Amino acid sequence: MNGLKGRRELKHAITKADCHLLRNSLQNFMTLDPHGQDGRYLIRSVYFDNFDNKILRQKTEGFYHRDKFRARLYDHNTDFINLEKKSKRNNLTYKQKCRLSAAEYERIRSGDIDWMSSDSRCILRDLYVQMTLFQIKPTTVVDYEREVFIYEYGNVRVTFDSHVKTSYRDTDFLNPELIVVDAMEPDVIILEIKFDEFLPDIIKQLLSIIDTRKTAFSKYQLSRRYG
């Protein structure tokens, strides 16, 4: 992974009641993300896949070696877009990213990709290879609200993702009026815990107050349940 440092990610579906209970405990030991308002912001991602649902199948079948590409923006700000490559290697997650302009995304969306092969950004070149070999392309948009708590030791991030919505197959990522619909039950919150080599005992204890044994799943996987 070119010297990248992998992180561990745990994902669980919890109820709003559990979220409220856990949030009240975490705020005594963790700090809110300085971005957004009170640690909250809106995230919009567009995920890449192909006609055979290669990325979705690898996720569903639990492949230990897989890559996923997405473009992401925050609070509908199209002036700041990241192209991200998220890789899973065994139990570790690696993420690389680079800036992407709105015009570049539209070129990619329309299939105008030859320019990517010689671009200085390695992630764009990697995406070009995947788009050429496996015909992956923007497939679906996912919106959600994220609340983030940070703990310095162990580089821990605990996030609560709510109001997850999907555009199905509409990839008009830059359109703030894009029609999206609910992708999960309104009472469900996605809890994510991300950390480096270890999860500090105090965070483990805080998390133990709720049931986190529920089946883990991804927001992209959720968004593709209906198409």
Short mmCIF file of C-alpha atoms in Angstrom, two decimals:
data_model
loop_
_atom_site.label_atom_id
_atom_site.label_comp_id
_atom_site.label_asym_id
_atom_site.label_seq_id
_atom_site.Cartn_x
_atom_site.Cartn_y
_atom_site.Cartn_z
CA MET A 1 0.00 0.00 0.00
CA ASN A 2 2.92 2.34 -0.75
CA GLY A 3 3.82 2.90 2.90
CA LEU A 4 0.28 3.83 3.93
CA LYS A 5 -0.76 3.13 7.48
CA GLY A 6 -3.80 0.93 7.82
CA ARG A 7 -6.58 1.56 10.31
CA ARG A 8 -9.20 -0.66 11.85
CA GLU A 9 -12.88 0.03 11.29
CA LEU A 10 -15.84 -1.40 13.16
CA LYS A 11 -19.38 -0.72 11.95
CA HIS A 12 -22.65 -1.48 13.70
CA ALA A 13 -26.32 -0.64 13.35
CA ILE A 14 -27.73 0.81 16.58
CA THR A 15 -30.97 2.48 17.63
CA LYS A 16 -31.51 6.19 18.20
CA ALA A 17 -31.93 5.45 21.91
CA ASP A 18 -28.53 3.73 22.05
CA CYS A 19 -27.03 6.62 20.07
CA HIS A 20 -28.36 9.14 22.60
CA LEU A 21 -27.01 7.09 25.51
CA LEU A 22 -23.59 6.63 23.94
CA ARG A 23 -23.30 10.25 22.82
CA ASN A 24 -23.89 11.47 26.37
CA SER A 25 -21.08 9.24 27.61
CA LEU A 26 -18.60 10.01 24.83
CA GLN A 27 -18.85 13.78 25.18
CA ASN A 28 -17.27 13.56 28.65
CA PHE A 29 -14.07 12.02 27.28
CA MET A 30 -13.90 12.84 23.57
CA THR A 31 -13.96 16.09 21.63
CA LEU A 32 -16.26 17.04 18.79
CA ASP A 33 -14.85 17.27 15.29
CA PRO A 34 -13.91 20.95 14.76
CA HIS A 35 -15.40 20.82 11.27
CA GLY A 36 -19.07 21.37 10.72
CA GLN A 37 -21.54 22.71 13.25
CA ASP A 38 -21.27 21.08 16.69
CA GLY A 39 -19.33 18.23 15.14
CA ARG A 40 -22.04 17.55 12.55
CA TYR A 41 -21.97 17.90 8.78
CA LEU A 42 -23.65 16.53 5.69
CA ILE A 43 -21.76 14.09 3.50
CA ARG A 44 -22.54 13.22 -0.10
CA SER A 45 -20.66 10.42 -1.86
CA VAL A 46 -20.97 8.94 -5.31
CA TYR A 47 -19.74 5.36 -5.57
CA PHE A 48 -18.23 3.65 -8.59
CA ASP A 49 -19.25 0.16 -9.71
CA ASN A 50 -19.85 -1.71 -12.95
CA PHE A 51 -22.76 -3.43 -14.72
CA ASP A 52 -21.91 -6.68 -12.93
CA ASN A 53 -21.85 -5.02 -9.48
CA LYS A 54 -18.23 -6.02 -8.93
CA ILE A 55 -17.67 -3.72 -5.93
CA LEU A 56 -21.00 -4.56 -4.32
CA ARG A 57 -20.43 -8.30 -4.68
CA GLN A 58 -16.94 -8.10 -3.17
CA LYS A 59 -18.36 -6.24 -0.17
CA THR A 60 -21.34 -8.56 0.25
CA GLU A 61 -19.20 -11.69 -0.05
CA GLY A 62 -16.63 -10.36 2.42
CA PHE A 63 -13.52 -10.23 0.22
CA TYR A 64 -10.45 -9.49 2.34
CA HIS A 65 -8.69 -7.77 -0.58
CA ARG A 66 -10.79 -5.14 -2.33
CA ASP A 67 -10.74 -1.53 -3.52
CA LYS A 68 -13.55 1.01 -3.71
CA PHE A 69 -13.59 4.42 -5.42
CA ARG A 70 -15.87 7.30 -4.51
CA ALA A 71 -16.07 11.07 -4.87
CA ARG A 72 -17.14 12.99 -1.79
CA LEU A 73 -18.22 16.49 -0.84
CA TYR A 74 -19.42 18.11 2.38
CA ASP A 75 -22.46 20.30 3.08
CA HIS A 76 -23.18 20.45 -0.68
CA ASN A 77 -20.00 22.49 -1.28
CA THR A 78 -19.01 21.60 -4.84
CA ASP A 79 -15.88 23.75 -4.58
CA PHE A 80 -14.23 21.09 -2.40
CA ILE A 81 -14.51 17.55 -3.74
CA ASN A 82 -12.27 14.62 -2.87
CA LEU A 83 -11.72 11.53 -4.99
CA GLU A 84 -11.05 8.68 -2.58
CA LYS A 85 -9.71 5.16 -3.00
CA LYS A 86 -10.59 3.01 -0.02
CA SER A 87 -8.81 -0.34 0.19
CA LYS A 88 -9.37 -3.33 2.42
CA ARG A 89 -6.44 -5.65 3.11
CA ASN A 90 -7.35 -8.39 5.55
CA ASN A 91 -8.66 -6.55 8.63
CA LEU A 92 -7.08 -3.17 7.86
CA THR A 93 -8.51 -0.26 5.89
CA TYR A 94 -6.36 2.13 3.84
CA LYS A 95 -7.55 5.40 2.34
CA GLN A 96 -5.96 7.61 -0.30
CA LYS A 97 -7.50 10.80 -1.63
CA CYS A 98 -6.89 13.76 -3.91
CA ARG A 99 -8.79 16.88 -4.91
CA LEU A 100 -11.19 16.68 -7.82
CA SER A 101 -12.92 19.60 -9.53
CA ALA A 102 -16.61 19.68 -10.39
CA ALA A 103 -15.74 19.90 -14.09
CA GLU A 104 -13.47 16.84 -13.81
CA TYR A 105 -16.22 14.84 -12.17
CA GLU A 106 -18.62 15.69 -14.98
CA ARG A 107 -16.03 14.62 -17.54
CA ILE A 108 -15.64 11.28 -15.74
CA ARG A 109 -19.40 10.90 -15.46
CA SER A 110 -19.84 11.46 -19.20
CA GLY A 111 -17.18 8.86 -20.06
CA ASP A 112 -14.49 11.36 -21.10
CA ILE A 113 -11.59 9.66 -19.29
CA ASP A 114 -8.56 9.48 -21.63
CA TRP A 115 -6.99 12.51 -19.92
CA MET A 116 -6.84 10.58 -16.64
CA SER A 117 -4.21 8.13 -17.88
CA SER A 118 -1.42 10.72 -17.72
CA ASP A 119 -2.69 12.84 -14.82
CA SER A 120 -0.21 13.65 -12.05
CA ARG A 121 -2.62 12.32 -9.38
CA CYS A 122 -1.99 8.61 -8.86
CA ILE A 123 -5.54 7.92 -7.65
CA LEU A 124 -6.96 9.30 -10.90
CA ARG A 125 -4.60 7.05 -12.85
CA ASP A 126 -5.68 4.07 -10.73
CA LEU A 127 -9.32 4.94 -11.35
CA TYR A 128 -8.64 5.18 -15.09
CA VAL A 129 -7.23 1.63 -15.07
CA GLN A 130 -10.30 0.32 -13.21
CA MET A 131 -12.69 2.17 -15.51
CA THR A 132 -10.88 0.79 -18.55
CA LEU A 133 -10.43 -2.81 -17.38
CA PHE A 134 -13.67 -3.34 -15.47
CA GLN A 135 -15.91 -0.55 -16.86
CA ILE A 136 -16.64 0.85 -13.41
CA LYS A 137 -18.34 4.24 -13.43
CA PRO A 138 -20.36 6.49 -11.08
CA THR A 139 -23.29 4.33 -9.99
CA THR A 140 -25.21 5.82 -7.08
CA VAL A 141 -25.18 8.80 -4.73
CA VAL A 142 -25.48 8.41 -0.96
CA ASP A 143 -26.32 11.27 1.42
CA TYR A 144 -26.18 11.21 5.21
CA GLU A 145 -25.57 13.33 8.28
CA ARG A 146 -22.44 12.56 10.33
CA GLU A 147 -21.60 13.43 13.92
CA VAL A 148 -17.97 12.87 14.92
CA PHE A 149 -16.18 12.41 18.23
CA ILE A 150 -12.36 12.35 18.41
CA TYR A 151 -9.98 10.82 20.95
CA GLU A 152 -6.29 11.67 20.52
CA TYR A 153 -4.77 8.49 21.97
CA GLY A 154 -5.01 5.72 19.41
CA ASN A 155 -6.25 8.25 16.83
CA VAL A 156 -9.84 7.21 17.53
CA ARG A 157 -12.87 8.53 15.64
CA VAL A 158 -16.36 7.52 16.67
CA THR A 159 -19.04 8.58 14.20
CA PHE A 160 -22.82 8.43 14.12
CA ASP A 161 -24.34 8.40 10.62
CA SER A 162 -28.05 9.11 10.28
CA HIS A 163 -30.68 10.01 7.66
CA VAL A 164 -28.97 7.80 5.06
CA LYS A 165 -30.52 8.41 1.64
CA THR A 166 -29.83 7.13 -1.85
CA SER A 167 -30.36 8.38 -5.38
CA TYR A 168 -30.58 4.82 -6.74
CA ARG A 169 -28.95 5.07 -10.19
CA ASP A 170 -29.00 8.85 -10.57
CA THR A 171 -25.38 10.09 -10.52
CA ASP A 172 -26.05 13.84 -10.70
CA PHE A 173 -23.70 14.21 -7.73
CA LEU A 174 -23.30 18.00 -7.99
CA ASN A 175 -27.00 18.80 -8.03
CA PRO A 176 -28.17 20.04 -4.59
CA GLU A 177 -31.77 19.28 -5.69
CA LEU A 178 -31.00 15.65 -6.52
CA ILE A 179 -33.95 13.44 -5.56
CA VAL A 180 -32.96 10.97 -2.84
CA VAL A 181 -35.01 8.54 -0.75
CA ASP A 182 -34.47 6.82 2.59
CA ALA A 183 -32.09 3.87 2.45
CA MET A 184 -32.75 2.50 5.94
CA GLU A 185 -35.26 2.58 8.77
CA PRO A 186 -35.52 6.02 10.43
CA ASP A 187 -34.72 4.59 13.88
CA VAL A 188 -31.38 3.12 12.75
CA ILE A 189 -28.03 4.86 13.26
CA ILE A 190 -24.76 3.56 11.84
CA LEU A 191 -22.02 3.60 14.46
CA GLU A 192 -18.45 3.53 13.16
CA ILE A 193 -15.32 3.20 15.30
CA LYS A 194 -11.99 3.88 13.59
CA PHE A 195 -8.59 3.58 15.25
CA ASP A 196 -4.93 2.74 14.63
CA GLU A 197 -3.12 -0.08 16.48
CA PHE A 198 -5.31 -0.16 19.57
CA LEU A 199 -8.63 0.95 20.96
CA PRO A 200 -8.05 2.59 24.38
CA ASP A 201 -9.71 0.85 27.32
CA ILE A 202 -11.74 3.93 28.22
CA ILE A 203 -13.35 3.92 24.77
CA LYS A 204 -14.01 0.19 25.00
CA GLN A 205 -15.74 0.74 28.33
CA LEU A 206 -17.87 3.55 26.93
CA LEU A 207 -18.92 1.43 23.96
CA SER A 208 -19.78 -1.50 26.20
CA ILE A 209 -22.88 0.28 27.54
CA ILE A 210 -24.76 -0.58 24.34
CA ASP A 211 -25.23 -3.71 22.26
CA THR A 212 -22.77 -3.57 19.34
CA ARG A 213 -23.12 -7.19 18.26
CA LYS A 214 -25.51 -6.42 15.43
CA THR A 215 -24.52 -7.26 11.87
CA ALA A 216 -22.20 -4.72 10.27
CA PHE A 217 -22.94 -3.26 6.84
CA SER A 218 -21.90 -0.38 4.63
CA LYS A 219 -23.85 2.65 3.44
CA TYR A 220 -23.09 1.76 -0.18
CA GLN A 221 -24.46 -1.72 0.42
CA LEU A 222 -27.58 -0.18 1.96
CA SER A 223 -28.07 2.16 -0.98
CA ARG A 224 -28.03 -0.70 -3.48
CA ARG A 225 -30.71 -2.84 -1.85
CA TYR A 226 -33.35 -1.52 -4.25
CA GLY A 227 -31.38 -1.15 -7.48
#
